[in-house]
Tab-separated table of C-alpha atoms in Angstrom:
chain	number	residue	atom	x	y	z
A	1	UNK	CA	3.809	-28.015	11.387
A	2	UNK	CA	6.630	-30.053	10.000
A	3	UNK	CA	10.552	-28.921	11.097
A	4	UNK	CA	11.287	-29.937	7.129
A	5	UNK	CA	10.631	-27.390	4.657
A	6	UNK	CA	9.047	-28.876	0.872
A	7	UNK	CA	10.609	-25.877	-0.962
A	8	UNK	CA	11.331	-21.974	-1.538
A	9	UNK	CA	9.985	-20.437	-3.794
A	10	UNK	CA	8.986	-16.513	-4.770
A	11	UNK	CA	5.597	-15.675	-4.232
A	12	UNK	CA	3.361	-12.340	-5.443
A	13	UNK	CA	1.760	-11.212	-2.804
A	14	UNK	CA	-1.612	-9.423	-3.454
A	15	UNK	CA	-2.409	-5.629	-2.748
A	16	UNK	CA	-4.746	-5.531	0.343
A	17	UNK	CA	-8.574	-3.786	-0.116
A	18	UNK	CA	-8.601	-0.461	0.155
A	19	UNK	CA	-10.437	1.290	3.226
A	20	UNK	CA	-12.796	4.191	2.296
A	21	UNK	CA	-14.379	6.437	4.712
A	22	UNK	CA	-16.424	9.648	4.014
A	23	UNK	CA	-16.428	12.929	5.787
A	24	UNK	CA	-19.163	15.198	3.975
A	25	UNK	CA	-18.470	15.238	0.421
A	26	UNK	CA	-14.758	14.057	0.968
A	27	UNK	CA	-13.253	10.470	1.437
A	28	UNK	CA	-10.799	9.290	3.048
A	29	UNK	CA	-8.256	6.269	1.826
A	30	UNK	CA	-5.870	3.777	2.333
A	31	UNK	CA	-4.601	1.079	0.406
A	32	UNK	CA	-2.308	-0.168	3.248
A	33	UNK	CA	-0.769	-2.753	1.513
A	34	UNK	CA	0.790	-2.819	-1.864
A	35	UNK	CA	1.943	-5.905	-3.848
A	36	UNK	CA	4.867	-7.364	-3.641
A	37	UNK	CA	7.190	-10.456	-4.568
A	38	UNK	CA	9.290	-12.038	-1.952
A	39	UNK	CA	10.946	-14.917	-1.142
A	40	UNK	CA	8.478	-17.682	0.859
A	41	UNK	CA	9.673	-21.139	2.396
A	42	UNK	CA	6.919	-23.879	2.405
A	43	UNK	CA	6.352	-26.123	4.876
A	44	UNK	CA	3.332	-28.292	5.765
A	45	UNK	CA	0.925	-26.678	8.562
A	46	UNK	CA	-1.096	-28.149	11.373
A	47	UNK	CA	-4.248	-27.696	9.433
A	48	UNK	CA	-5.089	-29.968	6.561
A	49	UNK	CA	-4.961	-29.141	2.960
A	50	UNK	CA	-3.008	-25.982	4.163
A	51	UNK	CA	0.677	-25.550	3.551
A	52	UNK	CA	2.571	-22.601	5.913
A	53	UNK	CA	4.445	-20.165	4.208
A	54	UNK	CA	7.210	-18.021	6.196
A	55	UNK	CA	8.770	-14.825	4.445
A	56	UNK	CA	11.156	-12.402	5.616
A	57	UNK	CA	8.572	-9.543	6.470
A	58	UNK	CA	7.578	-8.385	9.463
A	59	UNK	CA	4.188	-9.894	11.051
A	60	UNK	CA	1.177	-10.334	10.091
A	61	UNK	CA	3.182	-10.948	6.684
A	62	UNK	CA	5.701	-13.437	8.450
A	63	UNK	CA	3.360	-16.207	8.581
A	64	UNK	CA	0.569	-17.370	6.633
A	65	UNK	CA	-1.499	-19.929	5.178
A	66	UNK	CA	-1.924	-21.502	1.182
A	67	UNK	CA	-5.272	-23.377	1.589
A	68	UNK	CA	-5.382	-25.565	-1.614
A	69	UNK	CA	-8.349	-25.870	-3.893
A	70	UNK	CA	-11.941	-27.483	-2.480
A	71	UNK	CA	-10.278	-27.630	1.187
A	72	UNK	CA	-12.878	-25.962	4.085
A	73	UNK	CA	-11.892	-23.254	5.335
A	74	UNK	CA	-10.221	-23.408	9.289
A	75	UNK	CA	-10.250	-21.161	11.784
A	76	UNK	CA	-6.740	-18.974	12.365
A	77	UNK	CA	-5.941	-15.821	13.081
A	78	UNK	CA	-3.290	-16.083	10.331
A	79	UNK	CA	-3.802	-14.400	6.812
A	80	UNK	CA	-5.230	-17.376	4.449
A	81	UNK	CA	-4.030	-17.120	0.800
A	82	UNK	CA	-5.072	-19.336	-2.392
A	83	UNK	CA	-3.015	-19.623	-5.667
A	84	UNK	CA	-4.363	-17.908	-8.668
A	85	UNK	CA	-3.359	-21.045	-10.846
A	86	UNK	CA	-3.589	-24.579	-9.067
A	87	UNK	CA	-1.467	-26.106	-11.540
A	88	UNK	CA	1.889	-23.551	-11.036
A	89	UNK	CA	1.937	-25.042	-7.512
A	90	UNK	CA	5.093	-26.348	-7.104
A	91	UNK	CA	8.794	-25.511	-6.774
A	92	UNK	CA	9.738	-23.031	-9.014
A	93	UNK	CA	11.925	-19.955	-10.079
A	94	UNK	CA	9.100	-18.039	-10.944
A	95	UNK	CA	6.486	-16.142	-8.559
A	96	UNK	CA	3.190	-17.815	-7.149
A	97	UNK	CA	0.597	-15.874	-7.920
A	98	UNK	CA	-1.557	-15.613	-4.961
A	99	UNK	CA	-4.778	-14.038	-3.853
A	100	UNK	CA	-6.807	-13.387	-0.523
A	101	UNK	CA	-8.585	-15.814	1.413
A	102	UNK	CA	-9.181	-14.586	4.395
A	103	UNK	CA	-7.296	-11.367	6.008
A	104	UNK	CA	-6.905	-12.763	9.300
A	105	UNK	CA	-4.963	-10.469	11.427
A	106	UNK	CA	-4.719	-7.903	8.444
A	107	UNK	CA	-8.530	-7.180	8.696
A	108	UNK	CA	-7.262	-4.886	11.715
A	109	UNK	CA	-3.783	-4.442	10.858
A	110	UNK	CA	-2.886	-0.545	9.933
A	111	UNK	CA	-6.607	0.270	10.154
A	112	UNK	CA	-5.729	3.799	11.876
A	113	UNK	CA	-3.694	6.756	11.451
A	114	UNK	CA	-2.167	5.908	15.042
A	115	UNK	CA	-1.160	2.249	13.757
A	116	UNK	CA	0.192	3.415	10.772
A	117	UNK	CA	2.584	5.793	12.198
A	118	UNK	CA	3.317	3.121	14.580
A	119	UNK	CA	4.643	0.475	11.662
A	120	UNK	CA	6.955	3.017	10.447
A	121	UNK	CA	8.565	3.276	14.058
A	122	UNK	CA	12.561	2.904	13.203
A	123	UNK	CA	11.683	1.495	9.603
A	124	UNK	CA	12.972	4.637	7.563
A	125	UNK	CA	16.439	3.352	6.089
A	126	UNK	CA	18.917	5.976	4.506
A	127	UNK	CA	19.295	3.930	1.087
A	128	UNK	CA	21.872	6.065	-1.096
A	129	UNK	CA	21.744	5.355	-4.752
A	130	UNK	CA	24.716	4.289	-6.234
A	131	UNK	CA	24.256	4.115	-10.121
A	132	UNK	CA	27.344	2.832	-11.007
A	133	UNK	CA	26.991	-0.029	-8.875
A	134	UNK	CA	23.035	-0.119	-10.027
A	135	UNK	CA	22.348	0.288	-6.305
A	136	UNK	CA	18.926	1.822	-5.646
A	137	UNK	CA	18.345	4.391	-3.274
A	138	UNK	CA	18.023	7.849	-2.538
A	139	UNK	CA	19.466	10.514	-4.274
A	140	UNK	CA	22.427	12.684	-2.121
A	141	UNK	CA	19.909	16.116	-2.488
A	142	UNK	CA	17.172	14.070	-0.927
A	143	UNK	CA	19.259	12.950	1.903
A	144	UNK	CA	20.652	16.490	2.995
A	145	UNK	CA	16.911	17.681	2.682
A	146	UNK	CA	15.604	15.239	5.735
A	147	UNK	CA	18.944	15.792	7.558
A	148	UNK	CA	18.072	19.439	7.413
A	149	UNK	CA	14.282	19.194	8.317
A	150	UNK	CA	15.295	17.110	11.125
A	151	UNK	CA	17.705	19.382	12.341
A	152	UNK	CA	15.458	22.419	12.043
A	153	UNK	CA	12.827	21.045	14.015
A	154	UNK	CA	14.423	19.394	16.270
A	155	UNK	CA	14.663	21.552	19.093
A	156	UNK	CA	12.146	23.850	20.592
A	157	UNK	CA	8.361	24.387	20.355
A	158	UNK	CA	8.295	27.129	18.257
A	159	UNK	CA	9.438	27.070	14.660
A	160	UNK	CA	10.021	28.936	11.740
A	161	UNK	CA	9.645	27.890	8.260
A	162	UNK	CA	11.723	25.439	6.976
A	163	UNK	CA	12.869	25.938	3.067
A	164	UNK	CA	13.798	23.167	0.863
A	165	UNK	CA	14.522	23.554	-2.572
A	166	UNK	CA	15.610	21.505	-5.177
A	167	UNK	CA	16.110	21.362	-8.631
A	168	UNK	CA	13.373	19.963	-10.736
A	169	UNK	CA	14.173	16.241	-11.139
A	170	UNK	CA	16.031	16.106	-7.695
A	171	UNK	CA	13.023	14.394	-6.307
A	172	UNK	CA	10.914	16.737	-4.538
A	173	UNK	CA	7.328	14.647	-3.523
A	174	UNK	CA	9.604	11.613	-2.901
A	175	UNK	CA	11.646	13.635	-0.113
A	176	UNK	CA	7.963	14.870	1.135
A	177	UNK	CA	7.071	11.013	1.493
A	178	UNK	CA	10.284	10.181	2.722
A	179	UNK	CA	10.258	12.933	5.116
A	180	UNK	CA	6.375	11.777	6.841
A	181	UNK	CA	7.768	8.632	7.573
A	182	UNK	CA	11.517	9.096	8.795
A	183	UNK	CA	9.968	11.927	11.351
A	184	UNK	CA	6.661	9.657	11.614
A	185	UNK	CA	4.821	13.239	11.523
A	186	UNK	CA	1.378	12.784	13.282
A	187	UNK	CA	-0.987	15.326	10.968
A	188	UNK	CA	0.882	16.124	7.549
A	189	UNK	CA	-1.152	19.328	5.475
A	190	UNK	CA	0.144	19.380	1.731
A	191	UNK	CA	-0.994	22.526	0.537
A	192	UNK	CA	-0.461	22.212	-3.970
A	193	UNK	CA	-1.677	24.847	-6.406
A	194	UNK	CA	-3.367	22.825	-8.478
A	195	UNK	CA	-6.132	19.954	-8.787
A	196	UNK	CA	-3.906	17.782	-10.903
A	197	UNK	CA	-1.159	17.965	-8.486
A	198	UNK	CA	-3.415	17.143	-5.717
A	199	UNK	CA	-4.711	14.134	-7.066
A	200	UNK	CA	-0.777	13.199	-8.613
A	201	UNK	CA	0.802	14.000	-5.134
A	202	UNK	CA	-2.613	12.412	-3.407
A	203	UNK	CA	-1.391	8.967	-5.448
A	204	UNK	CA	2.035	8.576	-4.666
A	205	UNK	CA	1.215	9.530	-0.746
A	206	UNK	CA	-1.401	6.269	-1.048
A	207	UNK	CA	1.287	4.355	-2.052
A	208	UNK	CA	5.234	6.205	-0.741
A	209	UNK	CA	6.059	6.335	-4.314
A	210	UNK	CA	9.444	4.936	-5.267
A	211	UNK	CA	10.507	4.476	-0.990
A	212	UNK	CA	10.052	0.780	-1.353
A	213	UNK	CA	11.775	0.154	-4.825
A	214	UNK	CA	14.439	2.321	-3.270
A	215	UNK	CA	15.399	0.698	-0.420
A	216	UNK	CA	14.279	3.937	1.632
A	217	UNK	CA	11.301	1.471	3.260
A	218	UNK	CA	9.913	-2.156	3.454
A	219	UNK	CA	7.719	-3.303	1.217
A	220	UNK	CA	5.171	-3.972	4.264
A	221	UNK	CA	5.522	-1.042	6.005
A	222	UNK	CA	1.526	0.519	6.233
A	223	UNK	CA	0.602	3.404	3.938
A	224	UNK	CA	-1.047	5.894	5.195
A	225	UNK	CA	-4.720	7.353	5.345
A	226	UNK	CA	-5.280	9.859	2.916
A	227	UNK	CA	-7.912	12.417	2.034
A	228	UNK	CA	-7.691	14.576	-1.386
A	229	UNK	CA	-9.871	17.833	-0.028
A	230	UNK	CA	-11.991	18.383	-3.245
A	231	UNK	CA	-14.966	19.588	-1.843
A	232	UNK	CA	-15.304	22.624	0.483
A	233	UNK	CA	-15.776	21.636	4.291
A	234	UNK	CA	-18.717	22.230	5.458
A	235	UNK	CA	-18.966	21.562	9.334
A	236	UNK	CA	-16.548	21.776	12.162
A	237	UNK	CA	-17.929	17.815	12.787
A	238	UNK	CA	-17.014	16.137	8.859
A	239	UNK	CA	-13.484	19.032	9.497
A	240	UNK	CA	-13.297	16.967	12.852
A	241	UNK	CA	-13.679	13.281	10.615
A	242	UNK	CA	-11.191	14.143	8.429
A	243	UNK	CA	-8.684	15.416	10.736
A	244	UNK	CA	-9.198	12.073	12.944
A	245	UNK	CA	-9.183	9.538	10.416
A	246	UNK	CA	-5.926	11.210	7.900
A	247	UNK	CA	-2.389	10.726	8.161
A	248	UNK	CA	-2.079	13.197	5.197
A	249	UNK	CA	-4.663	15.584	3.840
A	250	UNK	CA	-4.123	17.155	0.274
A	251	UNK	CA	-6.003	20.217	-0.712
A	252	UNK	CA	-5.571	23.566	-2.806
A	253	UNK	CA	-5.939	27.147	-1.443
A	254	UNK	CA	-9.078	27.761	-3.665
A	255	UNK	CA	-10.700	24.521	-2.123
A	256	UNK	CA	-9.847	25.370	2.135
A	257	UNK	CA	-11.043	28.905	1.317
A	258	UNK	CA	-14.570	27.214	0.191
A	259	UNK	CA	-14.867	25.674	3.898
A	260	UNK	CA	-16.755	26.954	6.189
A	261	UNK	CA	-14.502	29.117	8.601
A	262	UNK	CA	-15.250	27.381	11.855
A	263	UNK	CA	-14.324	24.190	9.794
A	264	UNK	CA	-11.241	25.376	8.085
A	265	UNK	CA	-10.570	26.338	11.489
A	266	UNK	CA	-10.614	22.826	12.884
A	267	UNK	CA	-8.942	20.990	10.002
A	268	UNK	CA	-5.925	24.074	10.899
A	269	UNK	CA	-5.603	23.087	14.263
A	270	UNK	CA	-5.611	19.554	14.003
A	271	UNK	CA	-2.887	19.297	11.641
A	272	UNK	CA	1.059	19.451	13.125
A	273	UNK	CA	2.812	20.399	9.860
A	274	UNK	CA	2.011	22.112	6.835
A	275	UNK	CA	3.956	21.400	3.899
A	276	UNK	CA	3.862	23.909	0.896
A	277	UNK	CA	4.563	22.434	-2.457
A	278	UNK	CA	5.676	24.767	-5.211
A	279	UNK	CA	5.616	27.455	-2.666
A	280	UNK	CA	7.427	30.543	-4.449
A	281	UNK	CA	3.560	31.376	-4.784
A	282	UNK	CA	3.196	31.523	-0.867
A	283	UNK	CA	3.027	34.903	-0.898
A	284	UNK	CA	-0.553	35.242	-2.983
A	285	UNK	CA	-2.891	35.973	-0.594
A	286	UNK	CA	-5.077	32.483	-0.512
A	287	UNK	CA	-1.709	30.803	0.729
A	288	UNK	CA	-0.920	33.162	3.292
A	289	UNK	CA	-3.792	32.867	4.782
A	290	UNK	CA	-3.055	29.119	5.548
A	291	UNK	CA	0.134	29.905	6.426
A	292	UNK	CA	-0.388	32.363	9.068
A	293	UNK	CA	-2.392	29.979	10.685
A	294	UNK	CA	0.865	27.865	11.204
A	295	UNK	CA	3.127	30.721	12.394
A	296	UNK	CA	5.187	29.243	15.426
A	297	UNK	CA	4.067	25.213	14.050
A	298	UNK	CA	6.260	23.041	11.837
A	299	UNK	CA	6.239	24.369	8.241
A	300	UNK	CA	7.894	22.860	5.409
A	301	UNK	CA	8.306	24.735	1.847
A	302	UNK	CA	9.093	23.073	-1.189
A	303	UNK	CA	10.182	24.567	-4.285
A	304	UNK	CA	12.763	24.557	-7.524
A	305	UNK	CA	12.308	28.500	-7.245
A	306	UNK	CA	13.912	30.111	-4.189
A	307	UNK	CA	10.953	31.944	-2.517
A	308	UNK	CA	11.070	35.818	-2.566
A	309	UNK	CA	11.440	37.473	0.569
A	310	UNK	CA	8.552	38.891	2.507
């Protein structure tokens, strides 16, 4: 590799394929990676008709490889990338458009829950927005909701639930993403009331929403495995699957109460908190029964209503 670099330049770096698994009639995803444009410095690489490109982010993404057009392939653990338009590469202002290769060390990169939660080990950053200053970040509410889930179960074994609310447009499912990867929670249950707010929520879990825009994460930290329940669960084993392969699991009341007990069981235990969104209807009767099944474990409510009393 040549000490000299030929140029800087921003380059667009592409979204990485999604994983799919299945467990029964549910499936499990991940798009770990999402887009992104950053800043790249070229240099020529040890491998011909390659050029090295080093960014800012944190490996695999601080090192890879351009191969140019009608060069073989080489062997390298490093990601290989190609440019979408020959003819735009050079030195320029503008991004690189650039597309996969080979993965490299991303083929295994983030490909479990346990990795995952491992990437956003001390990554969480307490961006305040500062419109005045056109500062992105997150909004003061947002920030005294994770200092108070923190604080509330912070000490002890034995919890009871914790109640957030906030105002409609306060940004409640951003403080729910925000809040899985500050704590790094292992097994996160979002219990919604509605199909459309399953598969809404499911999308911005699959990709943290507005944390990277706002500061609140890197743009390469992994997103996690998710899995929209939309199908009843039928054995302990594909309850088992889902629990084992999810960071977050999504479902309504009406779809956990068409599981088989033993397997509604089994998703229940596996999962460390339960987080209830729009939950001033937690005391109808297909709620409560998920909830009592958390009594003691971490339990997070969400709502714009305060909750009635029990």
């Amino acid at each position: 590799m040549s000490l000299f670099k030929k140029w800087t330049r921003p380059v667009r770096l592409p979204a990485t394929p999604e994983r799919r698994l299945s467990a029964g009639k549910n499936t499990i995803t991940q798009s770990a990676f999402q887009q992104a444009v950053v800043s790249a410095d070229f240099f020529e690489s040890q491998h011909s008709g390659h050029d090295l490109i080093k960014t800012k982010l944190s490996a695999p993404f601080d090192e890879m490889l351009v191969r140019f057009p009608k060069v073989h392939r080489v062997t390298t653990p490093l990601p290989v990338l190609t440019a979408v338009d020959p003819e735009d590469y050079k030195q320029s202002s503008s991004p690189l458009e650039l597309t996969w290769d080979r993965l490299g060390a991303l083929e295994t990169w983030a490909d479990s829950p346990e990795k995952v939660r491992d990437s956003w080990r001390n990554r969480f950053i307490f961006a305040v927005e500062d419109l005045d200053q056109g500062h992105p970040g997150l909004r003061l509410p947002q920030i005294g909701a994770l200092h108070a889930i923190a604080a509330h179960f912070s000490v002890g074994r034995e919890f009871e639930p914790a109640t957030v609310v906030l105002p409609t447009g306060t940004g409640k499912t951003e403080t729910m993403l925000a809040d899985l990867v500050y704590r790094r929670e292992r097994k996160m249950l979002v219990l919604v009331p509605s199909s459309i707010l399953r598969n809404q929520i499911g999308a911005k879990f699959s990709t943290l929403g507005v944390l990277p825009a706002a500061g609140a994460i890197p743009v390469e930290v992994a997103r996690p495995f998710v899995t929209k329940i939309t199908k009843g669960i039928g054995t302990v084993g594909h309850a088992e699957a889902i629990v084992t392969a999810s960071n977050v699991i999504i479902a309504t009341p009406d779809i956990l109460k068409a599981s088989a007990p033993d397997a509604l069981r089994r998703l229940l235990e596996g999962c460390s908190t339960l987080v209830v969104d729009e939950a001033h209807h937690i005391t109808a009767a297909t709620w409560s029964e998920v909830r009592d099944r958390f009594t003691a474990k971490k339990m997070i409510q969400f709502t714009a209503t305060p909750i009635p009393s029990r």
